[in-house]
Amino acid sequence: MAQALIVIDVQNDFCPGGALAVAGGDQIVPGINAQMQQANAVILTQDWHPANHSSFASQHAGAAPYDLVTMPYGPQVLWPDHCVQGSAGAEFHPALDVARADMILRKGFNPAIDSYSAFFENDQRTPTGLEGYLRIRGLTRLDFVGLATDFCVAWSALDAARLGFEVRVLTSLCRGIDIDGSLARAEADLRAAGISLV
Ligand code: VGL
Ligand code: ZN
């Protein structure tokens, strides 16, 4: 049974100095590069939004970043503009070993729906195609690392467990945003789903 390392959104905008900076986001890069050497397969995800993406507070009159709104598909946090397609902020951190990746999966390109998970958009129905890629390659054991623990990493790991993959989250190679207790809540959700936090 082959194993894959799935590296979530290690992009400039999620690192210090970026538009949606996660504290210490850049510190995990050397450890992730080392972990890639142990993996049978490496997949990178890249948050990749059009400039008018509906998850941006700038697209909602009177809204501020980190407000919670209700979208047709459910609750949605509004974010500062980040990871705009083709921008420097959307590029991977310059020290990330991108050359080691077998595949790069972009997500969040549909202007009407955010996509935290690497498997489904936030309607929790529209697939990204990653499940098929992993299954057809026989990659059944998945280790998740990257940014941010409480959003894209957690949602990806929870979906993977739900889909029947054997899932671990390598917490020392993740960093969280932590708004209103979201980090503790995400860790509780991961544990409740039977996911090992390593
Ligand atoms: C993410 C918020 C918005 C993430 C992406 O990668 O965790 N968070 N877009
Ligand atoms: Zn995003």
PDB file of C-alpha atoms and ligand atoms in Angstrom:
ATOM      1  CA  MET A   1       0.000   0.000   0.000  1.00  0.00           C
ATOM      2  CA  ALA A   2       1.626   3.187  -1.145  1.00  0.00           C
ATOM      3  CA  GLN A   3       1.715   6.388   0.815  1.00  0.00           C
ATOM      4  CA  ALA A   4       1.438  10.014  -0.283  1.00  0.00           C
ATOM      5  CA  LEU A   5       2.505  13.265   1.341  1.00  0.00           C
ATOM      6  CA  ILE A   6      -0.078  15.955   0.641  1.00  0.00           C
ATOM      7  CA  VAL A   7       1.327  19.441   1.130  1.00  0.00           C
ATOM      8  CA  ILE A   8      -1.450  21.980   1.584  1.00  0.00           C
ATOM      9  CA  ASP A   9      -1.077  25.587   0.384  1.00  0.00           C
ATOM     10  CA  VAL A  10       2.538  26.409   1.302  1.00  0.00           C
ATOM     11  CA  GLN A  11       2.277  29.702  -0.590  1.00  0.00           C
ATOM     12  CA  ASN A  12       3.674  33.179  -0.031  1.00  0.00           C
ATOM     13  CA  ASP A  13       0.343  34.703   0.992  1.00  0.00           C
ATOM     14  CA  PHE A  14       0.084  32.243   3.910  1.00  0.00           C
ATOM     15  CA  CYS A  15       3.627  32.991   5.099  1.00  0.00           C
ATOM     16  CA  PRO A  16       4.852  36.014   7.113  1.00  0.00           C
ATOM     17  CA  GLY A  17       4.609  39.109   4.901  1.00  0.00           C
ATOM     18  CA  GLY A  18       1.749  37.599   2.890  1.00  0.00           C
ATOM     19  CA  ALA A  19      -1.858  38.753   2.574  1.00  0.00           C
ATOM     20  CA  LEU A  20      -3.245  36.061   4.906  1.00  0.00           C
ATOM     21  CA  ALA A  21      -0.114  35.304   6.886  1.00  0.00           C
ATOM     22  CA  VAL A  22      -0.112  32.323   9.225  1.00  0.00           C
ATOM     23  CA  ALA A  23       2.288  32.793  12.158  1.00  0.00           C
ATOM     24  CA  GLY A  24       5.388  30.665  11.576  1.00  0.00           C
ATOM     25  CA  GLY A  25       4.096  29.481   8.205  1.00  0.00           C
ATOM     26  CA  ASP A  26       7.576  29.645   6.706  1.00  0.00           C
ATOM     27  CA  GLN A  27       9.189  27.662   9.556  1.00  0.00           C
ATOM     28  CA  ILE A  28       7.702  24.366   8.385  1.00  0.00           C
ATOM     29  CA  VAL A  29       9.242  24.455   4.900  1.00  0.00           C
ATOM     30  CA  PRO A  30      12.594  22.692   5.649  1.00  0.00           C
ATOM     31  CA  GLY A  31      10.797  19.914   7.554  1.00  0.00           C
ATOM     32  CA  ILE A  32       8.294  19.429   4.731  1.00  0.00           C
ATOM     33  CA  ASN A  33      11.137  19.164   2.198  1.00  0.00           C
ATOM     34  CA  ALA A  34      12.770  16.484   4.371  1.00  0.00           C
ATOM     35  CA  GLN A  35       9.470  14.609   4.737  1.00  0.00           C
ATOM     36  CA  MET A  36       9.105  14.541   0.930  1.00  0.00           C
ATOM     37  CA  GLN A  37      12.161  12.280   0.774  1.00  0.00           C
ATOM     38  CA  GLN A  38      10.299   9.601   2.815  1.00  0.00           C
ATOM     39  CA  ALA A  39       7.154   9.671   0.665  1.00  0.00           C
ATOM     40  CA  ASN A  40       6.173   7.362  -2.220  1.00  0.00           C
ATOM     41  CA  ALA A  41       4.358  10.272  -3.838  1.00  0.00           C
ATOM     42  CA  VAL A  42       4.170  14.026  -3.240  1.00  0.00           C
ATOM     43  CA  ILE A  43       1.160  16.177  -4.062  1.00  0.00           C
ATOM     44  CA  LEU A  44       1.077  19.941  -3.591  1.00  0.00           C
ATOM     45  CA  THR A  45      -2.108  21.970  -3.405  1.00  0.00           C
ATOM     46  CA  GLN A  46      -2.216  25.604  -4.472  1.00  0.00           C
ATOM     47  CA  ASP A  47      -4.986  28.005  -3.413  1.00  0.00           C
ATOM     48  CA  TRP A  48      -5.793  29.726  -6.723  1.00  0.00           C
ATOM     49  CA  HIS A  49      -8.505  32.378  -6.669  1.00  0.00           C
ATOM     50  CA  PRO A  50      -9.778  34.722  -9.391  1.00  0.00           C
ATOM     51  CA  ALA A  51      -9.514  38.402  -8.327  1.00  0.00           C
ATOM     52  CA  ASN A  52     -13.286  38.577  -7.786  1.00  0.00           C
ATOM     53  CA  HIS A  53     -13.518  35.462  -5.616  1.00  0.00           C
ATOM     54  CA  SER A  54     -16.594  35.396  -3.375  1.00  0.00           C
ATOM     55  CA  SER A  55     -14.542  34.423  -0.294  1.00  0.00           C
ATOM     56  CA  PHE A  56     -12.869  37.856  -0.401  1.00  0.00           C
ATOM     57  CA  ALA A  57     -14.339  40.463   1.986  1.00  0.00           C
ATOM     58  CA  SER A  58     -13.608  43.023  -0.774  1.00  0.00           C
ATOM     59  CA  GLN A  59     -16.443  41.482  -2.830  1.00  0.00           C
ATOM     60  CA  HIS A  60     -19.100  42.097  -0.145  1.00  0.00           C
ATOM     61  CA  ALA A  61     -20.349  45.626   0.545  1.00  0.00           C
ATOM     62  CA  GLY A  62     -19.830  46.627   4.170  1.00  0.00           C
ATOM     63  CA  ALA A  63     -17.975  43.438   5.081  1.00  0.00           C
ATOM     64  CA  ALA A  64     -14.589  43.138   6.778  1.00  0.00           C
ATOM     65  CA  PRO A  65     -12.051  40.314   6.654  1.00  0.00           C
ATOM     66  CA  TYR A  66     -12.860  37.477   9.089  1.00  0.00           C
ATOM     67  CA  ASP A  67     -16.613  38.271   9.103  1.00  0.00           C
ATOM     68  CA  LEU A  68     -18.759  35.156   8.890  1.00  0.00           C
ATOM     69  CA  VAL A  69     -21.447  35.167   6.167  1.00  0.00           C
ATOM     70  CA  THR A  70     -23.943  32.667   4.828  1.00  0.00           C
ATOM     71  CA  MET A  71     -23.414  31.577   1.241  1.00  0.00           C
ATOM     72  CA  PRO A  72     -25.840  29.385  -0.754  1.00  0.00           C
ATOM     73  CA  TYR A  73     -23.650  26.397   0.234  1.00  0.00           C
ATOM     74  CA  GLY A  74     -23.378  27.294   3.948  1.00  0.00           C
ATOM     75  CA  PRO A  75     -21.308  29.422   6.333  1.00  0.00           C
ATOM     76  CA  GLN A  76     -18.202  31.099   4.934  1.00  0.00           C
ATOM     77  CA  VAL A  77     -15.473  33.172   6.583  1.00  0.00           C
ATOM     78  CA  LEU A  78     -14.563  36.231   4.494  1.00  0.00           C
ATOM     79  CA  TRP A  79     -10.842  36.599   3.903  1.00  0.00           C
ATOM     80  CA  PRO A  80      -8.475  39.345   2.812  1.00  0.00           C
ATOM     81  CA  ASP A  81      -7.737  39.066  -0.927  1.00  0.00           C
ATOM     82  CA  HIS A  82      -5.144  36.273  -1.176  1.00  0.00           C
ATOM     83  CA  CYS A  83      -3.619  33.771  -3.608  1.00  0.00           C
ATOM     84  CA  VAL A  84      -4.912  35.601  -6.647  1.00  0.00           C
ATOM     85  CA  GLN A  85      -4.185  33.619  -9.821  1.00  0.00           C
ATOM     86  CA  GLY A  86      -0.824  34.600 -11.292  1.00  0.00           C
ATOM     87  CA  SER A  87       0.190  36.844  -8.377  1.00  0.00           C
ATOM     88  CA  ALA A  88       3.422  36.546  -6.383  1.00  0.00           C
ATOM     89  CA  GLY A  89       1.348  35.748  -3.295  1.00  0.00           C
ATOM     90  CA  ALA A  90      -0.067  32.668  -5.003  1.00  0.00           C
ATOM     91  CA  GLU A  91       3.403  31.266  -5.735  1.00  0.00           C
ATOM     92  CA  PHE A  92       4.787  28.510  -3.540  1.00  0.00           C
ATOM     93  CA  HIS A  93       7.218  29.555  -0.810  1.00  0.00           C
ATOM     94  CA  PRO A  94      10.559  29.930  -2.651  1.00  0.00           C
ATOM     95  CA  ALA A  95      12.287  27.327  -0.434  1.00  0.00           C
ATOM     96  CA  LEU A  96       9.640  24.620  -0.977  1.00  0.00           C
ATOM     97  CA  ASP A  97      11.007  21.700  -3.011  1.00  0.00           C
ATOM     98  CA  VAL A  98       8.424  22.029  -5.783  1.00  0.00           C
ATOM     99  CA  ALA A  99      10.574  19.922  -8.112  1.00  0.00           C
ATOM    100  CA  ARG A 100       9.893  16.862  -5.927  1.00  0.00           C
ATOM    101  CA  ALA A 101       6.111  17.057  -6.532  1.00  0.00           C
ATOM    102  CA  ASP A 102       4.361  14.477  -8.721  1.00  0.00           C
ATOM    103  CA  MET A 103       1.285  16.619  -8.998  1.00  0.00           C
ATOM    104  CA  ILE A 104       0.120  20.160  -8.249  1.00  0.00           C
ATOM    105  CA  LEU A 105      -3.600  20.521  -7.599  1.00  0.00           C
ATOM    106  CA  ARG A 106      -5.138  23.981  -7.827  1.00  0.00           C
ATOM    107  CA  LYS A 107      -8.336  24.779  -5.939  1.00  0.00           C
ATOM    108  CA  GLY A 108     -10.619  27.715  -5.260  1.00  0.00           C
ATOM    109  CA  PHE A 109     -10.771  28.768  -8.908  1.00  0.00           C
ATOM    110  CA  ASN A 110     -14.583  28.816  -9.032  1.00  0.00           C
ATOM    111  CA  PRO A 111     -15.542  32.437  -8.168  1.00  0.00           C
ATOM    112  CA  ALA A 112     -18.792  31.354  -6.470  1.00  0.00           C
ATOM    113  CA  ILE A 113     -17.452  28.674  -4.110  1.00  0.00           C
ATOM    114  CA  ASP A 114     -14.481  28.528  -1.763  1.00  0.00           C
ATOM    115  CA  SER A 115     -12.484  25.298  -1.574  1.00  0.00           C
ATOM    116  CA  TYR A 116     -10.669  24.603   1.675  1.00  0.00           C
ATOM    117  CA  SER A 117     -10.468  20.857   1.109  1.00  0.00           C
ATOM    118  CA  ALA A 118      -8.217  19.326  -1.509  1.00  0.00           C
ATOM    119  CA  PHE A 119     -11.057  16.869  -2.283  1.00  0.00           C
ATOM    120  CA  PHE A 120     -14.271  18.920  -2.456  1.00  0.00           C
ATOM    121  CA  GLU A 121     -15.255  22.552  -2.787  1.00  0.00           C
ATOM    122  CA  ASN A 122     -16.998  24.081   0.240  1.00  0.00           C
ATOM    123  CA  ASP A 123     -20.403  22.853  -0.950  1.00  0.00           C
ATOM    124  CA  GLN A 124     -18.887  19.493   0.146  1.00  0.00           C
ATOM    125  CA  ARG A 125     -20.107  17.967  -3.137  1.00  0.00           C
ATOM    126  CA  THR A 126     -18.150  19.329  -6.092  1.00  0.00           C
ATOM    127  CA  PRO A 127     -15.050  17.125  -6.463  1.00  0.00           C
ATOM    128  CA  THR A 128     -11.590  18.458  -7.321  1.00  0.00           C
ATOM    129  CA  GLY A 129     -10.515  15.153  -8.891  1.00  0.00           C
ATOM    130  CA  LEU A 130      -7.881  14.348  -6.255  1.00  0.00           C
ATOM    131  CA  GLU A 131      -9.720  11.268  -5.005  1.00  0.00           C
ATOM    132  CA  GLY A 132      -9.604   9.655  -8.442  1.00  0.00           C
ATOM    133  CA  TYR A 133      -5.924  10.498  -8.874  1.00  0.00           C
ATOM    134  CA  LEU A 134      -4.976   8.901  -5.557  1.00  0.00           C
ATOM    135  CA  ARG A 135      -7.112   5.786  -6.060  1.00  0.00           C
ATOM    136  CA  ILE A 136      -5.891   5.102  -9.564  1.00  0.00           C
ATOM    137  CA  ARG A 137      -2.292   5.332  -8.319  1.00  0.00           C
ATOM    138  CA  GLY A 138      -3.046   3.061  -5.340  1.00  0.00           C
ATOM    139  CA  LEU A 139      -2.105   5.757  -2.823  1.00  0.00           C
ATOM    140  CA  THR A 140      -4.143   4.691   0.193  1.00  0.00           C
ATOM    141  CA  ARG A 141      -2.103   6.122   3.100  1.00  0.00           C
ATOM    142  CA  LEU A 142      -2.085   9.912   3.248  1.00  0.00           C
ATOM    143  CA  ASP A 143       0.007  12.242   5.410  1.00  0.00           C
ATOM    144  CA  PHE A 144      -1.108  15.868   5.511  1.00  0.00           C
ATOM    145  CA  VAL A 145       1.137  18.878   6.213  1.00  0.00           C
ATOM    146  CA  GLY A 146       0.980  22.602   5.427  1.00  0.00           C
ATOM    147  CA  LEU A 147      -1.234  25.642   5.956  1.00  0.00           C
ATOM    148  CA  ALA A 148      -3.520  26.281   7.606  1.00  0.00           C
ATOM    149  CA  THR A 149      -4.088  23.508  10.162  1.00  0.00           C
ATOM    150  CA  ASP A 150      -7.587  24.694  11.112  1.00  0.00           C
ATOM    151  CA  PHE A 151      -8.894  25.329   7.589  1.00  0.00           C
ATOM    152  CA  CYS A 152      -7.433  23.700   4.497  1.00  0.00           C
ATOM    153  CA  VAL A 153      -5.424  20.983   6.271  1.00  0.00           C
ATOM    154  CA  ALA A 154      -8.284  19.960   8.579  1.00  0.00           C
ATOM    155  CA  TRP A 155     -10.964  20.002   5.884  1.00  0.00           C
ATOM    156  CA  SER A 156      -8.736  17.964   3.554  1.00  0.00           C
ATOM    157  CA  ALA A 157      -7.870  15.376   6.213  1.00  0.00           C
ATOM    158  CA  LEU A 158     -11.512  15.041   7.331  1.00  0.00           C
ATOM    159  CA  ASP A 159     -12.662  14.471   3.741  1.00  0.00           C
ATOM    160  CA  ALA A 160      -9.865  11.938   3.178  1.00  0.00           C
ATOM    161  CA  ALA A 161     -10.917   9.963   6.270  1.00  0.00           C
ATOM    162  CA  ARG A 162     -14.565  10.099   5.179  1.00  0.00           C
ATOM    163  CA  LEU A 163     -13.515   8.728   1.766  1.00  0.00           C
ATOM    164  CA  GLY A 164     -11.822   5.764   3.444  1.00  0.00           C
ATOM    165  CA  PHE A 165      -8.144   6.709   3.174  1.00  0.00           C
ATOM    166  CA  GLU A 166      -5.795   6.002   6.077  1.00  0.00           C
ATOM    167  CA  VAL A 167      -4.996   9.513   7.302  1.00  0.00           C
ATOM    168  CA  ARG A 168      -2.419  11.193   9.511  1.00  0.00           C
ATOM    169  CA  VAL A 169      -1.806  14.891  10.147  1.00  0.00           C
ATOM    170  CA  LEU A 170       1.833  15.696  10.933  1.00  0.00           C
ATOM    171  CA  THR A 171       1.123  18.604  13.275  1.00  0.00           C
ATOM    172  CA  SER A 172       4.715  19.803  13.672  1.00  0.00           C
ATOM    173  CA  LEU A 173       4.693  20.461   9.902  1.00  0.00           C
ATOM    174  CA  CYS A 174       1.459  22.502  10.037  1.00  0.00           C
ATOM    175  CA  ARG A 175       0.583  25.968  11.357  1.00  0.00           C
ATOM    176  CA  GLY A 176      -2.888  27.372  12.103  1.00  0.00           C
ATOM    177  CA  ILE A 177      -4.752  30.663  11.666  1.00  0.00           C
ATOM    178  CA  ASP A 178      -6.761  30.233  14.914  1.00  0.00           C
ATOM    179  CA  ILE A 179      -9.729  32.585  14.775  1.00  0.00           C
ATOM    180  CA  ASP A 180     -12.256  32.238  17.619  1.00  0.00           C
ATOM    181  CA  GLY A 181     -10.913  28.889  18.789  1.00  0.00           C
ATOM    182  CA  SER A 182     -10.849  27.366  15.297  1.00  0.00           C
ATOM    183  CA  LEU A 183      -7.572  25.524  15.952  1.00  0.00           C
ATOM    184  CA  ALA A 184      -8.779  23.645  19.049  1.00  0.00           C
ATOM    185  CA  ARG A 185     -12.070  22.894  17.291  1.00  0.00           C
ATOM    186  CA  ALA A 186     -10.282  21.518  14.218  1.00  0.00           C
ATOM    187  CA  GLU A 187      -8.025  19.291  16.339  1.00  0.00           C
ATOM    188  CA  ALA A 188     -11.071  17.947  18.209  1.00  0.00           C
ATOM    189  CA  ASP A 189     -12.851  17.263  14.884  1.00  0.00           C
ATOM    190  CA  LEU A 190      -9.777  15.439  13.536  1.00  0.00           C
ATOM    191  CA  ARG A 191      -9.490  13.263  16.654  1.00  0.00           C
ATOM    192  CA  ALA A 192     -13.233  12.538  16.613  1.00  0.00           C
ATOM    193  CA  ALA A 193     -12.835  11.300  13.031  1.00  0.00           C
ATOM    194  CA  GLY A 194     -10.147   8.856  14.189  1.00  0.00           C
ATOM    195  CA  ILE A 195      -7.308  10.733  12.470  1.00  0.00           C
ATOM    196  CA  SER A 196      -3.887  10.432  14.143  1.00  0.00           C
ATOM    197  CA  LEU A 197      -2.215  13.713  14.939  1.00  0.00           C
ATOM    198  CA  VAL A 198       1.489  12.891  14.800  1.00  0.00           C
TER     199      VAL A 198
HETATM  200  C1  VGL B   1      -6.945  28.788   3.436  1.00  0.00           C
HETATM  201  C2  VGL B   1      -8.339  30.459   4.130  1.00  0.00           C
HETATM  202  C3  VGL B   1      -8.610  30.797   2.823  1.00  0.00           C
HETATM  203  C4  VGL B   1      -6.009  27.689   3.818  1.00  0.00           C
HETATM  204  C5  VGL B   1      -7.213  29.105   2.125  1.00  0.00           C
HETATM  205  O1  VGL B   1      -5.138  27.321   3.000  1.00  0.00           O
HETATM  206  O2  VGL B   1      -6.137  27.181   4.966  1.00  0.00           O
HETATM  207  N1  VGL B   1      -7.527  29.460   4.437  1.00  0.00           N
HETATM  208  N2  VGL B   1      -8.046  30.118   1.827  1.00  0.00           N
HETATM  209 ZN    ZN B   2      -8.284  30.826  -0.132  1.00  0.00          ZN
END
